[in-house]
Amino acid sequence: MNPLYFLLSCLFGVGLLVVLARLLLFIVEVQGQSMMPTLLPGDRVLALRFWPGRWLRRGQIVVTHYLDTRQTRQPDALSEQKYIKRITGLPGDTMTVEMPPLPPSQKAAANERPQPRTWRVPPGHYFVQGDSWGLDSRIVGPLPFRALRGVVIMKLKRRVEHTNQSAPLEIPKPTEPEQS
């Protein structure tokens, strides 16, 4: 086999793999605390862009684009915002969720504990929740499949913050307690 032909074939194959990976995969950095302890702020995940709705399963971690079910189209202000949540309900499921206790400032006005909320997940929708409290389907209700941007396939190694190696690291000296 001609070595030049082999080299060009390898380069073409690698290039094709890179293009396919860019089309099918994307990386998202965790911004909030709603997926703690599974995912921490600053963690990065690799997600698969295309995932048929019939393949979705309870427990899968997904990336959604927006979490306002009243929007008929994607709002411009939130177009880049991505939310990472866990699927807890699929079409046809009935979801009953205990709401968190009210803050002390609102307890006097409400004079009672928040009642559980119940949703029936309609066709073409799914119910997502964070592993901790945050903005999710417990607040906005089931999300349409069009809000799904990808399915998380793996957590990536955490980025290491680089420090300036040329500057010496200053460690504060312990202070002496004041004597009176």
PDB file of N, CA and C in Angstrom, residues 50-151:
ATOM      1  N   PHE A  50     -28.229  14.142  20.337  1.00  0.00           N
ATOM      2  CA  PHE A  50     -29.446  13.552  19.777  1.00  0.00           C
ATOM      3  C   PHE A  50     -29.803  12.293  20.548  1.00  0.00           C
ATOM      4  N   TRP A  51     -31.018  12.245  21.068  1.00  0.00           N
ATOM      5  CA  TRP A  51     -31.449  11.111  21.880  1.00  0.00           C
ATOM      6  C   TRP A  51     -32.949  10.957  21.682  1.00  0.00           C
ATOM      7  N   PRO A  52     -33.399   9.910  21.021  1.00  0.00           N
ATOM      8  CA  PRO A  52     -34.839   9.744  20.795  1.00  0.00           C
ATOM      9  C   PRO A  52     -35.618   9.687  22.108  1.00  0.00           C
ATOM     10  N   GLY A  53     -36.776  10.325  22.117  1.00  0.00           N
ATOM     11  CA  GLY A  53     -37.606  10.361  23.321  1.00  0.00           C
ATOM     12  C   GLY A  53     -37.942   8.989  23.864  1.00  0.00           C
ATOM     13  N   ARG A  54     -38.108   8.015  22.995  1.00  0.00           N
ATOM     14  CA  ARG A  54     -38.478   6.672  23.474  1.00  0.00           C
ATOM     15  C   ARG A  54     -37.324   5.992  24.209  1.00  0.00           C
ATOM     16  N   TRP A  55     -36.109   6.522  24.097  1.00  0.00           N
ATOM     17  CA  TRP A  55     -34.960   5.945  24.794  1.00  0.00           C
ATOM     18  C   TRP A  55     -34.745   6.554  26.173  1.00  0.00           C
ATOM     19  N   LEU A  56     -35.490   7.615  26.491  1.00  0.00           N
ATOM     20  CA  LEU A  56     -35.309   8.260  27.796  1.00  0.00           C
ATOM     21  C   LEU A  56     -35.790   7.336  28.914  1.00  0.00           C
ATOM     22  N   ARG A  57     -35.066   7.341  30.020  1.00  0.00           N
ATOM     23  CA  ARG A  57     -35.381   6.494  31.171  1.00  0.00           C
ATOM     24  C   ARG A  57     -35.318   7.320  32.446  1.00  0.00           C
ATOM     25  N   ARG A  58     -36.108   6.907  33.429  1.00  0.00           N
ATOM     26  CA  ARG A  58     -36.030   7.542  34.742  1.00  0.00           C
ATOM     27  C   ARG A  58     -34.618   7.383  35.289  1.00  0.00           C
ATOM     28  N   GLY A  59     -34.111   8.417  35.899  1.00  0.00           N
ATOM     29  CA  GLY A  59     -32.778   8.372  36.477  1.00  0.00           C
ATOM     30  C   GLY A  59     -31.695   8.929  35.569  1.00  0.00           C
ATOM     31  N   GLN A  60     -31.983   9.075  34.272  1.00  0.00           N
ATOM     32  CA  GLN A  60     -30.983   9.643  33.365  1.00  0.00           C
ATOM     33  C   GLN A  60     -30.795  11.127  33.667  1.00  0.00           C
ATOM     34  N   ILE A  61     -29.553  11.574  33.598  1.00  0.00           N
ATOM     35  CA  ILE A  61     -29.263  12.995  33.763  1.00  0.00           C
ATOM     36  C   ILE A  61     -29.276  13.624  32.375  1.00  0.00           C
ATOM     37  N   VAL A  62     -30.020  14.721  32.250  1.00  0.00           N
ATOM     38  CA  VAL A  62     -30.199  15.365  30.948  1.00  0.00           C
ATOM     39  C   VAL A  62     -29.841  16.844  31.026  1.00  0.00           C
ATOM     40  N   VAL A  63     -29.632  17.427  29.860  1.00  0.00           N
ATOM     41  CA  VAL A  63     -29.402  18.862  29.739  1.00  0.00           C
ATOM     42  C   VAL A  63     -30.639  19.442  29.074  1.00  0.00           C
ATOM     43  N   THR A  64     -31.266  20.416  29.724  1.00  0.00           N
ATOM     44  CA  THR A  64     -32.425  21.089  29.144  1.00  0.00           C
ATOM     45  C   THR A  64     -32.031  22.520  28.817  1.00  0.00           C
ATOM     46  N   HIS A  65     -32.749  23.093  27.881  1.00  0.00           N
ATOM     47  CA  HIS A  65     -32.387  24.422  27.393  1.00  0.00           C
ATOM     48  C   HIS A  65     -33.044  25.530  28.191  1.00  0.00           C
ATOM     49  N   TYR A  66     -34.293  25.372  28.515  1.00  0.00           N
ATOM     50  CA  TYR A  66     -34.980  26.364  29.336  1.00  0.00           C
ATOM     51  C   TYR A  66     -36.030  25.642  30.163  1.00  0.00           C
ATOM     52  N   LEU A  67     -36.428  26.279  31.249  1.00  0.00           N
ATOM     53  CA  LEU A  67     -37.341  25.612  32.175  1.00  0.00           C
ATOM     54  C   LEU A  67     -38.618  26.410  32.392  1.00  0.00           C
ATOM     55  N   ASP A  68     -39.102  27.086  31.373  1.00  0.00           N
ATOM     56  CA  ASP A  68     -40.360  27.813  31.496  1.00  0.00           C
ATOM     57  C   ASP A  68     -41.336  27.218  30.495  1.00  0.00           C
ATOM     58  N   THR A  69     -42.258  26.396  30.981  1.00  0.00           N
ATOM     59  CA  THR A  69     -43.166  25.675  30.088  1.00  0.00           C
ATOM     60  C   THR A  69     -44.206  26.591  29.463  1.00  0.00           C
ATOM     61  N   ARG A  70     -44.333  27.820  29.948  1.00  0.00           N
ATOM     62  CA  ARG A  70     -45.313  28.734  29.364  1.00  0.00           C
ATOM     63  C   ARG A  70     -44.795  29.366  28.089  1.00  0.00           C
ATOM     64  N   GLN A  71     -43.503  29.265  27.840  1.00  0.00           N
ATOM     65  CA  GLN A  71     -42.913  29.866  26.642  1.00  0.00           C
ATOM     66  C   GLN A  71     -43.300  29.034  25.420  1.00  0.00           C
ATOM     67  N   THR A  72     -43.802  29.696  24.397  1.00  0.00           N
ATOM     68  CA  THR A  72     -44.126  28.977  23.167  1.00  0.00           C
ATOM     69  C   THR A  72     -42.907  28.873  22.267  1.00  0.00           C
ATOM     70  N   ARG A  73     -41.961  29.771  22.462  1.00  0.00           N
ATOM     71  CA  ARG A  73     -40.708  29.677  21.722  1.00  0.00           C
ATOM     72  C   ARG A  73     -39.567  29.953  22.694  1.00  0.00           C
ATOM     73  N   GLN A  74     -38.401  29.595  22.285  1.00  0.00           N
ATOM     74  CA  GLN A  74     -37.225  29.765  23.141  1.00  0.00           C
ATOM     75  C   GLN A  74     -36.941  31.250  23.364  1.00  0.00           C
ATOM     76  N   PRO A  75     -36.893  31.710  24.625  1.00  0.00           N
ATOM     77  CA  PRO A  75     -36.609  33.125  24.869  1.00  0.00           C
ATOM     78  C   PRO A  75     -35.147  33.455  24.577  1.00  0.00           C
ATOM     79  N   ASP A  76     -34.916  34.627  23.981  1.00  0.00           N
ATOM     80  CA  ASP A  76     -33.559  35.025  23.612  1.00  0.00           C
ATOM     81  C   ASP A  76     -32.648  35.166  24.823  1.00  0.00           C
ATOM     82  N   ALA A  77     -33.153  35.736  25.918  1.00  0.00           N
ATOM     83  CA  ALA A  77     -32.314  35.983  27.095  1.00  0.00           C
ATOM     84  C   ALA A  77     -31.789  34.689  27.699  1.00  0.00           C
ATOM     85  N   LEU A  78     -32.512  33.598  27.525  1.00  0.00           N
ATOM     86  CA  LEU A  78     -32.098  32.329  28.116  1.00  0.00           C
ATOM     87  C   LEU A  78     -31.534  31.364  27.087  1.00  0.00           C
ATOM     88  N   SER A  79     -31.292  31.858  25.861  1.00  0.00           N
ATOM     89  CA  SER A  79     -30.926  30.946  24.781  1.00  0.00           C
ATOM     90  C   SER A  79     -29.657  30.160  25.061  1.00  0.00           C
ATOM     91  N   GLU A  80     -28.719  30.727  25.816  1.00  0.00           N
ATOM     92  CA  GLU A  80     -27.473  30.021  26.098  1.00  0.00           C
ATOM     93  C   GLU A  80     -27.507  29.279  27.435  1.00  0.00           C
ATOM     94  N   GLN A  81     -28.509  29.520  28.259  1.00  0.00           N
ATOM     95  CA  GLN A  81     -28.576  28.892  29.575  1.00  0.00           C
ATOM     96  C   GLN A  81     -28.956  27.421  29.438  1.00  0.00           C
ATOM     97  N   LYS A  82     -28.171  26.559  30.079  1.00  0.00           N
ATOM     98  CA  LYS A  82     -28.477  25.129  30.066  1.00  0.00           C
ATOM     99  C   LYS A  82     -28.629  24.665  31.506  1.00  0.00           C
ATOM    100  N   TYR A  83     -29.588  23.795  31.738  1.00  0.00           N
ATOM    101  CA  TYR A  83     -29.857  23.255  33.062  1.00  0.00           C
ATOM    102  C   TYR A  83     -29.590  21.759  33.035  1.00  0.00           C
ATOM    103  N   ILE A  84     -28.949  21.253  34.067  1.00  0.00           N
ATOM    104  CA  ILE A  84     -28.664  19.825  34.167  1.00  0.00           C
ATOM    105  C   ILE A  84     -29.561  19.264  35.259  1.00  0.00           C
ATOM    106  N   LYS A  85     -30.400  18.295  34.901  1.00  0.00           N
ATOM    107  CA  LYS A  85     -31.379  17.715  35.829  1.00  0.00           C
ATOM    108  C   LYS A  85     -31.470  16.213  35.602  1.00  0.00           C
ATOM    109  N   ARG A  86     -32.212  15.540  36.474  1.00  0.00           N
ATOM    110  CA  ARG A  86     -32.421  14.094  36.383  1.00  0.00           C
ATOM    111  C   ARG A  86     -33.880  13.838  36.000  1.00  0.00           C
ATOM    112  N   ILE A  87     -34.106  12.933  35.052  1.00  0.00           N
ATOM    113  CA  ILE A  87     -35.478  12.576  34.673  1.00  0.00           C
ATOM    114  C   ILE A  87     -36.081  11.730  35.793  1.00  0.00           C
ATOM    115  N   THR A  88     -37.235  12.177  36.292  1.00  0.00           N
ATOM    116  CA  THR A  88     -37.933  11.406  37.324  1.00  0.00           C
ATOM    117  C   THR A  88     -39.320  10.969  36.871  1.00  0.00           C
ATOM    118  N   GLY A  89     -39.805  11.523  35.764  1.00  0.00           N
ATOM    119  CA  GLY A  89     -41.118  11.137  35.275  1.00  0.00           C
ATOM    120  C   GLY A  89     -41.187  11.175  33.761  1.00  0.00           C
ATOM    121  N   LEU A  90     -41.893  10.197  33.199  1.00  0.00           N
ATOM    122  CA  LEU A  90     -42.060  10.070  31.750  1.00  0.00           C
ATOM    123  C   LEU A  90     -43.536  10.226  31.395  1.00  0.00           C
ATOM    124  N   PRO A  91     -43.867  10.358  30.106  1.00  0.00           N
ATOM    125  CA  PRO A  91     -45.267  10.530  29.721  1.00  0.00           C
ATOM    126  C   PRO A  91     -46.168   9.466  30.349  1.00  0.00           C
ATOM    127  N   GLY A  92     -47.281   9.938  30.915  1.00  0.00           N
ATOM    128  CA  GLY A  92     -48.241   9.039  31.554  1.00  0.00           C
ATOM    129  C   GLY A  92     -48.038   8.883  33.049  1.00  0.00           C
ATOM    130  N   ASP A  93     -46.877   9.264  33.575  1.00  0.00           N
ATOM    131  CA  ASP A  93     -46.617   9.157  35.014  1.00  0.00           C
ATOM    132  C   ASP A  93     -47.384  10.228  35.780  1.00  0.00           C
ATOM    133  N   THR A  94     -47.776   9.899  36.996  1.00  0.00           N
ATOM    134  CA  THR A  94     -48.334  10.882  37.917  1.00  0.00           C
ATOM    135  C   THR A  94     -47.278  11.169  38.964  1.00  0.00           C
ATOM    136  N   MET A  95     -46.909  12.424  39.086  1.00  0.00           N
ATOM    137  CA  MET A  95     -45.837  12.832  39.994  1.00  0.00           C
ATOM    138  C   MET A  95     -46.421  13.640  41.144  1.00  0.00           C
ATOM    139  N   THR A  96     -46.198  13.188  42.368  1.00  0.00           N
ATOM    140  CA  THR A  96     -46.584  13.939  43.559  1.00  0.00           C
ATOM    141  C   THR A  96     -45.310  14.336  44.277  1.00  0.00           C
ATOM    142  N   VAL A  97     -45.170  15.625  44.524  1.00  0.00           N
ATOM    143  CA  VAL A  97     -43.931  16.152  45.087  1.00  0.00           C
ATOM    144  C   VAL A  97     -44.235  16.928  46.358  1.00  0.00           C
ATOM    145  N   GLU A  98     -43.508  16.589  47.421  1.00  0.00           N
ATOM    146  CA  GLU A  98     -43.584  17.363  48.659  1.00  0.00           C
ATOM    147  C   GLU A  98     -42.843  18.667  48.433  1.00  0.00           C
ATOM    148  N   MET A  99     -43.475  19.756  48.759  1.00  0.00           N
ATOM    149  CA  MET A  99     -42.828  21.055  48.604  1.00  0.00           C
ATOM    150  C   MET A  99     -41.983  21.342  49.842  1.00  0.00           C
ATOM    151  N   PRO A 100     -40.904  22.114  49.684  1.00  0.00           N
ATOM    152  CA  PRO A 100     -40.046  22.405  50.837  1.00  0.00           C
ATOM    153  C   PRO A 100     -40.770  23.299  51.834  1.00  0.00           C
ATOM    154  N   PRO A 101     -40.352  23.280  53.093  1.00  0.00           N
ATOM    155  CA  PRO A 101     -40.987  24.156  54.083  1.00  0.00           C
ATOM    156  C   PRO A 101     -40.799  25.626  53.709  1.00  0.00           C
ATOM    157  N   LEU A 102     -41.776  26.429  54.095  1.00  0.00           N
ATOM    158  CA  LEU A 102     -41.692  27.861  53.821  1.00  0.00           C
ATOM    159  C   LEU A 102     -40.635  28.504  54.706  1.00  0.00           C
ATOM    160  N   PRO A 103     -39.991  29.569  54.204  1.00  0.00           N
ATOM    161  CA  PRO A 103     -39.070  30.301  55.067  1.00  0.00           C
ATOM    162  C   PRO A 103     -39.846  30.966  56.206  1.00  0.00           C
ATOM    163  N   PRO A 104     -39.199  31.231  57.336  1.00  0.00           N
ATOM    164  CA  PRO A 104     -39.902  31.808  58.492  1.00  0.00           C
ATOM    165  C   PRO A 104     -40.676  33.074  58.164  1.00  0.00           C
ATOM    166  N   SER A 105     -40.175  33.896  57.256  1.00  0.00           N
ATOM    167  CA  SER A 105     -40.863  35.149  56.924  1.00  0.00           C
ATOM    168  C   SER A 105     -42.210  34.916  56.246  1.00  0.00           C
ATOM    169  N   GLN A 106     -42.399  33.759  55.601  1.00  0.00           N
ATOM    170  CA  GLN A 106     -43.652  33.485  54.899  1.00  0.00           C
ATOM    171  C   GLN A 106     -44.582  32.578  55.689  1.00  0.00           C
ATOM    172  N   LYS A 107     -44.088  31.933  56.749  1.00  0.00           N
ATOM    173  CA  LYS A 107     -44.922  31.002  57.511  1.00  0.00           C
ATOM    174  C   LYS A 107     -46.109  31.697  58.149  1.00  0.00           C
ATOM    175  N   ALA A 108     -45.906  32.878  58.695  1.00  0.00           N
ATOM    176  CA  ALA A 108     -46.995  33.584  59.364  1.00  0.00           C
ATOM    177  C   ALA A 108     -48.098  33.931  58.375  1.00  0.00           C
ATOM    178  N   ALA A 109     -47.726  34.328  57.161  1.00  0.00           N
ATOM    179  CA  ALA A 109     -48.723  34.702  56.154  1.00  0.00           C
ATOM    180  C   ALA A 109     -49.484  33.476  55.660  1.00  0.00           C
ATOM    181  N   ALA A 110     -48.801  32.372  55.449  1.00  0.00           N
ATOM    182  CA  ALA A 110     -49.448  31.169  54.926  1.00  0.00           C
ATOM    183  C   ALA A 110     -50.190  30.420  56.018  1.00  0.00           C
ATOM    184  N   ASN A 111     -49.664  30.461  57.234  1.00  0.00           N
ATOM    185  CA  ASN A 111     -50.272  29.815  58.390  1.00  0.00           C
ATOM    186  C   ASN A 111     -50.436  28.313  58.209  1.00  0.00           C
ATOM    187  N   GLU A 112     -49.689  27.721  57.325  1.00  0.00           N
ATOM    188  CA  GLU A 112     -49.745  26.274  57.130  1.00  0.00           C
ATOM    189  C   GLU A 112     -48.528  25.804  56.353  1.00  0.00           C
ATOM    190  N   ARG A 113     -48.369  24.506  56.319  1.00  0.00           N
ATOM    191  CA  ARG A 113     -47.266  23.900  55.575  1.00  0.00           C
ATOM    192  C   ARG A 113     -47.682  23.795  54.099  1.00  0.00           C
ATOM    193  N   PRO A 114     -46.746  24.003  53.168  1.00  0.00           N
ATOM    194  CA  PRO A 114     -47.102  23.879  51.747  1.00  0.00           C
ATOM    195  C   PRO A 114     -47.643  22.480  51.431  1.00  0.00           C
ATOM    196  N   GLN A 115     -48.678  22.453  50.635  1.00  0.00           N
ATOM    197  CA  GLN A 115     -49.300  21.184  50.253  1.00  0.00           C
ATOM    198  C   GLN A 115     -48.497  20.522  49.132  1.00  0.00           C
ATOM    199  N   PRO A 116     -48.498  19.184  49.103  1.00  0.00           N
ATOM    200  CA  PRO A 116     -47.831  18.500  47.985  1.00  0.00           C
ATOM    201  C   PRO A 116     -48.502  18.886  46.667  1.00  0.00           C
ATOM    202  N   ARG A 117     -47.714  18.916  45.614  1.00  0.00           N
ATOM    203  CA  ARG A 117     -48.247  19.208  44.285  1.00  0.00           C
ATOM    204  C   ARG A 117     -48.239  17.928  43.470  1.00  0.00           C
ATOM    205  N   THR A 118     -49.243  17.776  42.613  1.00  0.00           N
ATOM    206  CA  THR A 118     -49.355  16.583  41.780  1.00  0.00           C
ATOM    207  C   THR A 118     -49.479  16.999  40.318  1.00  0.00           C
ATOM    208  N   TRP A 119     -48.729  16.314  39.461  1.00  0.00           N
ATOM    209  CA  TRP A 119     -48.789  16.534  38.018  1.00  0.00           C
ATOM    210  C   TRP A 119     -48.977  15.200  37.328  1.00  0.00           C
ATOM    211  N   ARG A 120     -49.678  15.228  36.212  1.00  0.00           N
ATOM    212  CA  ARG A 120     -49.717  14.082  35.307  1.00  0.00           C
ATOM    213  C   ARG A 120     -48.869  14.490  34.107  1.00  0.00           C
ATOM    214  N   VAL A 121     -47.849  13.699  33.816  1.00  0.00           N
ATOM    215  CA  VAL A 121     -46.929  14.047  32.726  1.00  0.00           C
ATOM    216  C   VAL A 121     -47.624  13.748  31.396  1.00  0.00           C
ATOM    217  N   PRO A 122     -47.880  14.783  30.578  1.00  0.00           N
ATOM    218  CA  PRO A 122     -48.586  14.562  29.313  1.00  0.00           C
ATOM    219  C   PRO A 122     -47.675  13.934  28.256  1.00  0.00           C
ATOM    220  N   PRO A 123     -48.269  13.419  27.180  1.00  0.00           N
ATOM    221  CA  PRO A 123     -47.452  12.892  26.080  1.00  0.00           C
ATOM    222  C   PRO A 123     -46.519  13.985  25.557  1.00  0.00           C
ATOM    223  N   GLY A 124     -45.320  13.582  25.177  1.00  0.00           N
ATOM    224  CA  GLY A 124     -44.359  14.533  24.636  1.00  0.00           C
ATOM    225  C   GLY A 124     -43.671  15.392  25.689  1.00  0.00           C
ATOM    226  N   HIS A 125     -43.799  15.015  26.961  1.00  0.00           N
ATOM    227  CA  HIS A 125     -43.190  15.771  28.054  1.00  0.00           C
ATOM    228  C   HIS A 125     -42.434  14.826  28.986  1.00  0.00           C
ATOM    229  N   TYR A 126     -41.622  15.396  29.847  1.00  0.00           N
ATOM    230  CA  TYR A 126     -40.933  14.625  30.877  1.00  0.00           C
ATOM    231  C   TYR A 126     -40.802  15.498  32.116  1.00  0.00           C
ATOM    232  N   PHE A 127     -40.582  14.871  33.251  1.00  0.00           N
ATOM    233  CA  PHE A 127     -40.496  15.555  34.542  1.00  0.00           C
ATOM    234  C   PHE A 127     -39.057  15.454  35.011  1.00  0.00           C
ATOM    235  N   VAL A 128     -38.438  16.590  35.330  1.00  0.00           N
ATOM    236  CA  VAL A 128     -37.039  16.586  35.766  1.00  0.00           C
ATOM    237  C   VAL A 128     -36.914  17.207  37.151  1.00  0.00           C
ATOM    238  N   GLN A 129     -35.950  16.703  37.897  1.00  0.00           N
ATOM    239  CA  GLN A 129     -35.658  17.247  39.215  1.00  0.00           C
ATOM    240  C   GLN A 129     -34.154  17.273  39.414  1.00  0.00           C
ATOM    241  N   GLY A 130     -33.700  18.248  40.197  1.00  0.00           N
ATOM    242  CA  GLY A 130     -32.319  18.240  40.643  1.00  0.00           C
ATOM    243  C   GLY A 130     -32.207  17.301  41.831  1.00  0.00           C
ATOM    244  N   ASP A 131     -30.994  16.914  42.174  1.00  0.00           N
ATOM    245  CA  ASP A 131     -30.795  16.072  43.349  1.00  0.00           C
ATOM    246  C   ASP A 131     -30.955  16.882  44.632  1.00  0.00           C
ATOM    247  N   SER A 132     -30.903  18.215  44.525  1.00  0.00           N
ATOM    248  CA  SER A 132     -31.182  19.141  45.619  1.00  0.00           C
ATOM    249  C   SER A 132     -32.272  20.087  45.120  1.00  0.00           C
ATOM    250  N   TRP A 133     -32.747  20.963  46.004  1.00  0.00           N
ATOM    251  CA  TRP A 133     -33.786  21.897  45.585  1.00  0.00           C
ATOM    252  C   TRP A 133     -33.225  22.948  44.645  1.00  0.00           C
ATOM    253  N   GLY A 134     -33.998  23.268  43.629  1.00  0.00           N
ATOM    254  CA  GLY A 134     -33.628  24.290  42.656  1.00  0.00           C
ATOM    255  C   GLY A 134     -34.760  24.429  41.654  1.00  0.00           C
ATOM    256  N   LEU A 135     -34.534  25.196  40.613  1.00  0.00           N
ATOM    257  CA  LEU A 135     -35.537  25.386  39.572  1.00  0.00           C
ATOM    258  C   LEU A 135     -35.628  24.115  38.742  1.00  0.00           C
ATOM    259  N   ASP A 136     -36.771  23.437  38.829  1.00  0.00           N
ATOM    260  CA  ASP A 136     -36.980  22.212  38.065  1.00  0.00           C
ATOM    261  C   ASP A 136     -38.474  21.977  37.910  1.00  0.00           C
ATOM    262  N   SER A 137     -38.872  20.775  37.519  1.00  0.00           N
ATOM    263  CA  SER A 137     -40.282  20.476  37.262  1.00  0.00           C
ATOM    264  C   SER A 137     -41.146  20.559  38.512  1.00  0.00           C
ATOM    265  N   ARG A 138     -40.551  20.495  39.691  1.00  0.00           N
ATOM    266  CA  ARG A 138     -41.336  20.653  40.916  1.00  0.00           C
ATOM    267  C   ARG A 138     -41.930  22.049  40.984  1.00  0.00           C
ATOM    268  N   ILE A 139     -41.320  22.987  40.280  1.00  0.00           N
ATOM    269  CA  ILE A 139     -41.796  24.367  40.278  1.00  0.00           C
ATOM    270  C   ILE A 139     -42.533  24.690  38.981  1.00  0.00           C
ATOM    271  N   VAL A 140     -41.970  24.311  37.831  1.00  0.00           N
ATOM    272  CA  VAL A 140     -42.549  24.710  36.540  1.00  0.00           C
ATOM    273  C   VAL A 140     -43.408  23.628  35.893  1.00  0.00           C
ATOM    274  N   GLY A 141     -43.415  22.423  36.445  1.00  0.00           N
ATOM    275  CA  GLY A 141     -44.199  21.344  35.860  1.00  0.00           C
ATOM    276  C   GLY A 141     -43.414  20.577  34.803  1.00  0.00           C
ATOM    277  N   PRO A 142     -44.074  19.630  34.126  1.00  0.00           N
ATOM    278  CA  PRO A 142     -43.394  18.816  33.109  1.00  0.00           C
ATOM    279  C   PRO A 142     -42.877  19.681  31.960  1.00  0.00           C
ATOM    280  N   LEU A 143     -41.755  19.265  31.392  1.00  0.00           N
ATOM    281  CA  LEU A 143     -41.137  19.993  30.281  1.00  0.00           C
ATOM    282  C   LEU A 143     -41.417  19.294  28.959  1.00  0.00           C
ATOM    283  N   PRO A 144     -41.571  20.056  27.875  1.00  0.00           N
ATOM    284  CA  PRO A 144     -41.737  19.430  26.559  1.00  0.00           C
ATOM    285  C   PRO A 144     -40.416  18.833  26.086  1.00  0.00           C
ATOM    286  N   PHE A 145     -40.499  17.792  25.269  1.00  0.00           N
ATOM    287  CA  PHE A 145     -39.289  17.164  24.741  1.00  0.00           C
ATOM    288  C   PHE A 145     -38.422  18.165  23.982  1.00  0.00           C
ATOM    289  N   ARG A 146     -39.031  19.202  23.399  1.00  0.00           N
ATOM    290  CA  ARG A 146     -38.237  20.181  22.640  1.00  0.00           C
ATOM    291  C   ARG A 146     -37.260  20.948  23.534  1.00  0.00           C
ATOM    292  N   ALA A 147     -37.471  20.918  24.860  1.00  0.00           N
ATOM    293  CA  ALA A 147     -36.544  21.587  25.785  1.00  0.00           C
ATOM    294  C   ALA A 147     -35.293  20.746  26.034  1.00  0.00           C
ATOM    295  N   LEU A 148     -35.346  19.469  25.671  1.00  0.00           N
ATOM    296  CA  LEU A 148     -34.204  18.575  25.885  1.00  0.00           C
ATOM    297  C   LEU A 148     -33.092  18.906  24.898  1.00  0.00           C
ATOM    298  N   ARG A 149     -31.889  19.106  25.409  1.00  0.00           N
ATOM    299  CA  ARG A 149     -30.747  19.405  24.554  1.00  0.00           C
ATOM    300  C   ARG A 149     -29.761  18.260  24.490  1.00  0.00           C
ATOM    301  N   GLY A 150     -29.816  17.346  25.435  1.00  0.00           N
ATOM    302  CA  GLY A 150     -28.896  16.222  25.393  1.00  0.00           C
ATOM    303  C   GLY A 150     -29.012  15.352  26.621  1.00  0.00           C
ATOM    304  N   VAL A 151     -28.402  14.190  26.522  1.00  0.00           N
ATOM    305  CA  VAL A 151     -28.359  13.233  27.621  1.00  0.00           C
ATOM    306  C   VAL A 151     -26.907  13.116  28.060  1.00  0.00           C
TER     307      VAL A 151
END
